[in-house]
Amino acid sequence: MTDSVAVNNVVNKQVQKPLNVGVLTPPNALHKPVLYNDKEADYQFKQIAKDIYQKENSQKFEKKRKTPLSVILTLIAAAAGGGWLVFKKALKW
């Protein structure tokens, strides 16, 4: 049989006071709801909707991704090479 060895738990050393299991501690203060008039509430609702729309719109694929420069340069080089071949072929005619 192996003897059980006490493990030094770092978390238990950091706790200042002993934990009270089953004891509920009430909050220091209750949340006070803020009441707005209709105009102010409508303005804030529209502002939040606008912010959400702008964030969603900025995360779209079309806005986020751009064609890499290497792809653009490869397409230009291929078009120039193809144009050169067509030009040489047209001169031989």
Tab-separated table of N, CA and C in Angstrom:
chain	number	residue	atom	x	y	z
A	1	MET	N	0.837	-1.178	0.000
A	1	MET	CA	0.000	0.000	0.000
A	1	MET	C	0.883	1.243	0.000
A	2	THR	N	0.374	2.255	-0.661
A	2	THR	CA	1.135	3.503	-0.709
A	2	THR	C	0.567	4.463	0.323
A	3	ASP	N	1.442	5.197	0.912
A	3	ASP	CA	1.013	6.196	1.885
A	3	ASP	C	0.566	7.449	1.147
A	4	SER	N	-0.531	8.044	1.599
A	4	SER	CA	-0.992	9.277	0.969
A	4	SER	C	-0.129	10.431	1.452
A	5	VAL	N	0.226	11.270	0.507
A	5	VAL	CA	1.087	12.405	0.812
A	5	VAL	C	0.263	13.670	0.626
A	6	ALA	N	0.386	14.594	1.549
A	6	ALA	CA	-0.340	15.856	1.451
A	6	ALA	C	0.241	16.674	0.304
A	7	VAL	N	-0.637	17.195	-0.528
A	7	VAL	CA	-0.213	17.977	-1.684
A	7	VAL	C	-0.353	19.449	-1.341
A	8	ASN	N	0.690	20.189	-1.620
A	8	ASN	CA	0.645	21.632	-1.390
A	8	ASN	C	-0.109	22.271	-2.547
A	9	ASN	N	-1.292	22.739	-2.291
A	9	ASN	CA	-2.116	23.351	-3.322
A	9	ASN	C	-1.881	24.853	-3.307
A	10	VAL	N	-1.435	25.393	-4.443
A	10	VAL	CA	-1.121	26.814	-4.533
A	10	VAL	C	-2.386	27.655	-4.392
A	11	VAL	N	-3.502	27.150	-4.902
A	11	VAL	CA	-4.749	27.911	-4.838
A	11	VAL	C	-5.178	28.100	-3.389
A	12	ASN	N	-5.051	27.070	-2.577
A	12	ASN	CA	-5.452	27.183	-1.176
A	12	ASN	C	-4.571	28.158	-0.410
A	13	LYS	N	-3.321	28.299	-0.813
A	13	LYS	CA	-2.439	29.240	-0.129
A	13	LYS	C	-2.794	30.678	-0.461
A	14	GLN	N	-3.367	30.903	-1.664
A	14	GLN	CA	-3.678	32.263	-2.072
A	14	GLN	C	-4.987	32.766	-1.469
A	15	VAL	N	-5.821	31.892	-0.978
A	15	VAL	CA	-7.102	32.293	-0.408
A	15	VAL	C	-6.848	32.939	0.954
A	16	GLN	N	-7.383	34.152	1.136
A	16	GLN	CA	-7.136	34.888	2.358
A	16	GLN	C	-7.976	34.366	3.520
A	17	LYS	N	-9.251	34.123	3.257
A	17	LYS	CA	-10.147	33.673	4.314
A	17	LYS	C	-10.690	32.301	3.937
A	18	PRO	N	-11.120	31.538	4.897
A	18	PRO	CA	-11.650	30.213	4.560
A	18	PRO	C	-12.947	30.342	3.764
A	19	LEU	N	-13.151	29.383	2.893
A	19	LEU	CA	-14.342	29.405	2.058
A	19	LEU	C	-15.558	28.985	2.878
A	20	ASN	N	-16.662	29.704	2.704
A	20	ASN	CA	-17.910	29.383	3.379
A	20	ASN	C	-18.791	28.653	2.387
A	21	VAL	N	-18.883	27.381	2.536
A	21	VAL	CA	-19.692	26.591	1.629
A	21	VAL	C	-21.144	26.662	2.081
A	22	GLY	N	-22.043	27.004	1.135
A	22	GLY	CA	-23.460	27.064	1.442
A	22	GLY	C	-23.918	28.387	1.994
A	23	VAL	N	-23.028	29.365	2.115
A	23	VAL	CA	-23.403	30.670	2.636
A	23	VAL	C	-23.520	31.630	1.463
A	24	LEU	N	-24.675	32.271	1.344
A	24	LEU	CA	-24.887	33.242	0.279
A	24	LEU	C	-24.585	34.629	0.798
A	25	THR	N	-23.726	35.348	0.097
A	25	THR	CA	-23.421	36.721	0.496
A	25	THR	C	-24.162	37.659	-0.449
A	26	PRO	N	-24.971	38.569	0.093
A	26	PRO	CA	-25.735	39.484	-0.759
A	26	PRO	C	-24.823	40.526	-1.388
A	27	PRO	N	-25.245	41.095	-2.523
A	27	PRO	CA	-24.438	42.142	-3.145
A	27	PRO	C	-24.462	43.415	-2.301
A	28	ASN	N	-23.466	44.250	-2.515
A	28	ASN	CA	-23.386	45.498	-1.761
A	28	ASN	C	-24.483	46.478	-2.155
A	29	ALA	N	-24.835	46.489	-3.445
A	29	ALA	CA	-25.863	47.410	-3.919
A	29	ALA	C	-26.657	46.732	-5.021
A	30	LEU	N	-27.899	47.127	-5.159
A	30	LEU	CA	-28.737	46.582	-6.207
A	30	LEU	C	-28.629	47.445	-7.459
A	31	HIS	N	-28.838	46.821	-8.583
A	31	HIS	CA	-28.788	47.533	-9.854
A	31	HIS	C	-29.978	48.480	-9.961
A	32	LYS	N	-29.687	49.743	-10.246
A	32	LYS	CA	-30.762	50.712	-10.410
A	32	LYS	C	-31.057	50.850	-11.895
A	33	PRO	N	-32.279	50.554	-12.301
A	33	PRO	CA	-32.607	50.731	-13.720
A	33	PRO	C	-32.682	52.213	-14.072
A	34	VAL	N	-32.255	52.523	-15.287
A	34	VAL	CA	-32.288	53.899	-15.763
A	34	VAL	C	-33.467	54.031	-16.712
A	35	LEU	N	-34.299	55.004	-16.482
A	35	LEU	CA	-35.462	55.229	-17.330
A	35	LEU	C	-35.179	56.373	-18.295
A	36	TYR	N	-35.519	56.152	-19.559
A	36	TYR	CA	-35.333	57.168	-20.582
A	36	TYR	C	-36.689	57.590	-21.116
A	37	ASN	N	-36.747	58.834	-21.583
A	37	ASN	CA	-37.975	59.252	-22.245
A	37	ASN	C	-38.004	58.630	-23.643
A	38	ASP	N	-39.107	58.748	-24.315
A	38	ASP	CA	-39.297	58.060	-25.591
A	38	ASP	C	-38.292	58.523	-26.638
A	39	LYS	N	-38.021	59.820	-26.667
A	39	LYS	CA	-37.097	60.362	-27.666
A	39	LYS	C	-35.676	59.850	-27.434
A	40	GLU	N	-35.228	59.896	-26.193
A	40	GLU	CA	-33.870	59.440	-25.862
A	40	GLU	C	-33.723	57.933	-26.090
A	41	ALA	N	-34.748	57.168	-25.724
A	41	ALA	CA	-34.694	55.715	-25.924
A	41	ALA	C	-34.661	55.382	-27.404
A	42	ASP	N	-35.443	56.090	-28.212
A	42	ASP	CA	-35.453	55.856	-29.654
A	42	ASP	C	-34.098	56.196	-30.255
A	43	TYR	N	-33.481	57.299	-29.813
A	43	TYR	CA	-32.164	57.692	-30.298
A	43	TYR	C	-31.117	56.633	-29.954
A	44	GLN	N	-31.121	56.151	-28.715
A	44	GLN	CA	-30.133	55.150	-28.308
A	44	GLN	C	-30.356	53.830	-29.029
A	45	PHE	N	-31.615	53.445	-29.233
A	45	PHE	CA	-31.905	52.217	-29.962
A	45	PHE	C	-31.393	52.305	-31.398
A	46	LYS	N	-31.627	53.445	-32.051
A	46	LYS	CA	-31.138	53.625	-33.419
A	46	LYS	C	-29.612	53.632	-33.457
A	47	GLN	N	-28.975	54.212	-32.452
A	47	GLN	CA	-27.512	54.246	-32.396
A	47	GLN	C	-26.946	52.835	-32.234
A	48	ILE	N	-27.566	52.035	-31.383
A	48	ILE	CA	-27.117	50.652	-31.195
A	48	ILE	C	-27.330	49.856	-32.476
A	49	ALA	N	-28.473	50.031	-33.128
A	49	ALA	CA	-28.751	49.324	-34.384
A	49	ALA	C	-27.744	49.727	-35.456
A	50	LYS	N	-27.394	51.012	-35.506
A	50	LYS	CA	-26.414	51.496	-36.481
A	50	LYS	C	-25.043	50.878	-36.209
A	51	ASP	N	-24.635	50.826	-34.943
A	51	ASP	CA	-23.345	50.234	-34.581
A	51	ASP	C	-23.300	48.752	-34.948
A	52	ILE	N	-24.389	48.034	-34.683
A	52	ILE	CA	-24.445	46.609	-35.010
A	52	ILE	C	-24.363	46.419	-36.513
A	53	TYR	N	-25.095	47.242	-37.276
A	53	TYR	CA	-25.074	47.142	-38.738
A	53	TYR	C	-23.678	47.409	-39.282
A	54	GLN	N	-23.013	48.439	-38.763
A	54	GLN	CA	-21.668	48.763	-39.242
A	54	GLN	C	-20.687	47.641	-38.921
A	55	LYS	N	-20.799	47.042	-37.745
A	55	LYS	CA	-19.893	45.952	-37.372
A	55	LYS	C	-20.134	44.730	-38.241
A	56	GLU	N	-21.420	44.378	-38.460
A	56	GLU	CA	-21.728	43.233	-39.310
A	56	GLU	C	-21.284	43.489	-40.745
A	57	ASN	N	-21.469	44.709	-41.223
A	57	ASN	CA	-21.110	45.047	-42.597
A	57	ASN	C	-19.594	45.015	-42.788
A	58	SER	N	-18.846	45.407	-41.770
A	58	SER	CA	-17.386	45.399	-41.901
A	58	SER	C	-16.828	43.984	-41.857
A	59	GLN	N	-17.593	43.025	-41.329
A	59	GLN	CA	-17.118	41.656	-41.231
A	59	GLN	C	-17.486	40.807	-42.439
A	60	LYS	N	-18.154	41.388	-43.442
A	60	LYS	CA	-18.523	40.629	-44.623
A	60	LYS	C	-17.276	40.226	-45.397
A	61	PHE	N	-17.388	39.151	-46.145
A	61	PHE	CA	-16.249	38.626	-46.896
A	61	PHE	C	-15.749	39.644	-47.923
A	62	GLU	N	-16.685	40.340	-48.580
A	62	GLU	CA	-16.298	41.283	-49.615
A	62	GLU	C	-15.496	42.446	-49.040
A	63	LYS	N	-15.786	42.821	-47.820
A	63	LYS	CA	-15.091	43.943	-47.203
A	63	LYS	C	-13.755	43.509	-46.586
A	64	LYS	N	-13.687	42.256	-46.154
A	64	LYS	CA	-12.521	41.786	-45.426
A	64	LYS	C	-11.411	41.292	-46.349
A	65	ARG	N	-11.770	40.602	-47.417
A	65	ARG	CA	-10.778	39.958	-48.271
A	65	ARG	C	-10.499	40.799	-49.502
A	66	LYS	N	-9.236	40.912	-49.820
A	66	LYS	CA	-8.825	41.568	-51.044
A	66	LYS	C	-7.977	40.578	-51.826
A	67	THR	N	-7.968	40.743	-53.126
A	67	THR	CA	-7.161	39.856	-53.957
A	67	THR	C	-5.691	40.134	-53.686
A	68	PRO	N	-4.913	39.091	-53.417
A	68	PRO	CA	-3.490	39.307	-53.141
A	68	PRO	C	-2.773	39.887	-54.355
A	69	LEU	N	-1.748	40.643	-54.088
A	69	LEU	CA	-0.980	41.285	-55.152
A	69	LEU	C	-0.321	40.260	-56.058
A	70	SER	N	0.090	39.140	-55.502
A	70	SER	CA	0.741	38.103	-56.319
A	70	SER	C	-0.228	37.543	-57.356
A	71	VAL	N	-1.491	37.408	-57.001
A	71	VAL	CA	-2.482	36.901	-57.957
A	71	VAL	C	-2.703	37.919	-59.068
A	72	ILE	N	-2.788	39.189	-58.710
A	72	ILE	CA	-2.980	40.243	-59.709
A	72	ILE	C	-1.780	40.289	-60.661
A	73	LEU	N	-0.560	40.225	-60.117
A	73	LEU	CA	0.630	40.258	-60.959
A	73	LEU	C	0.715	39.025	-61.849
A	74	THR	N	0.322	37.863	-61.357
A	74	THR	CA	0.325	36.645	-62.171
A	74	THR	C	-0.673	36.769	-63.316
A	75	LEU	N	-1.849	37.295	-63.048
A	75	LEU	CA	-2.850	37.490	-64.106
A	75	LEU	C	-2.367	38.488	-65.146
A	76	ILE	N	-1.726	39.557	-64.710
A	76	ILE	CA	-1.192	40.550	-65.654
A	76	ILE	C	-0.102	39.928	-66.514
A	77	ALA	N	0.783	39.140	-65.883
A	77	ALA	CA	1.855	38.489	-66.635
A	77	ALA	C	1.287	37.482	-67.632
A	78	ALA	N	0.276	36.731	-67.228
A	78	ALA	CA	-0.337	35.760	-68.141
A	78	ALA	C	-1.032	36.480	-69.295
A	79	ALA	N	-1.701	37.586	-69.012
A	79	ALA	CA	-2.364	38.348	-70.074
A	79	ALA	C	-1.339	38.945	-71.029
A	80	ALA	N	-0.244	39.455	-70.468
A	80	ALA	CA	0.807	40.021	-71.317
A	80	ALA	C	1.453	38.929	-72.161
A	81	GLY	N	1.720	37.770	-71.586
A	81	GLY	CA	2.298	36.650	-72.350
A	81	GLY	C	1.353	36.165	-73.437
A	82	GLY	N	0.076	36.036	-73.094
A	82	GLY	CA	-0.913	35.630	-74.104
A	82	GLY	C	-1.046	36.667	-75.198
A	83	GLY	N	-1.035	37.935	-74.824
A	83	GLY	CA	-1.087	39.008	-75.818
A	83	GLY	C	0.122	39.009	-76.732
A	84	TRP	N	1.281	38.725	-76.156
A	84	TRP	CA	2.510	38.662	-76.957
A	84	TRP	C	2.440	37.512	-77.961
A	85	LEU	N	1.934	36.347	-77.548
A	85	LEU	CA	1.807	35.209	-78.460
A	85	LEU	C	0.816	35.513	-79.592
A	86	VAL	N	-0.294	36.139	-79.248
A	86	VAL	CA	-1.279	36.496	-80.269
A	86	VAL	C	-0.688	37.524	-81.232
A	87	PHE	N	0.066	38.468	-80.716
A	87	PHE	CA	0.701	39.489	-81.552
A	87	PHE	C	1.724	38.860	-82.501
A	88	LYS	N	2.550	37.950	-82.002
A	88	LYS	CA	3.547	37.260	-82.849
A	88	LYS	C	2.865	36.429	-83.916
A	89	LYS	N	1.760	35.749	-83.553
A	89	LYS	CA	1.011	34.917	-84.495
A	89	LYS	C	0.399	35.800	-85.580
A	90	ALA	N	-0.084	36.973	-85.191
A	90	ALA	CA	-0.717	37.881	-86.155
A	90	ALA	C	0.310	38.449	-87.124
A	91	LEU	N	1.565	38.650	-86.690
A	91	LEU	CA	2.604	39.140	-87.570
A	91	LEU	C	3.006	38.106	-88.632
A	92	LYS	N	2.928	36.834	-88.298
A	92	LYS	CA	3.288	35.768	-89.243
A	92	LYS	C	2.222	35.598	-90.314
A	93	TRP	N	1.053	36.022	-90.113
A	93	TRP	CA	-0.035	35.845	-91.073
A	93	TRP	C	0.185	36.693	-92.245
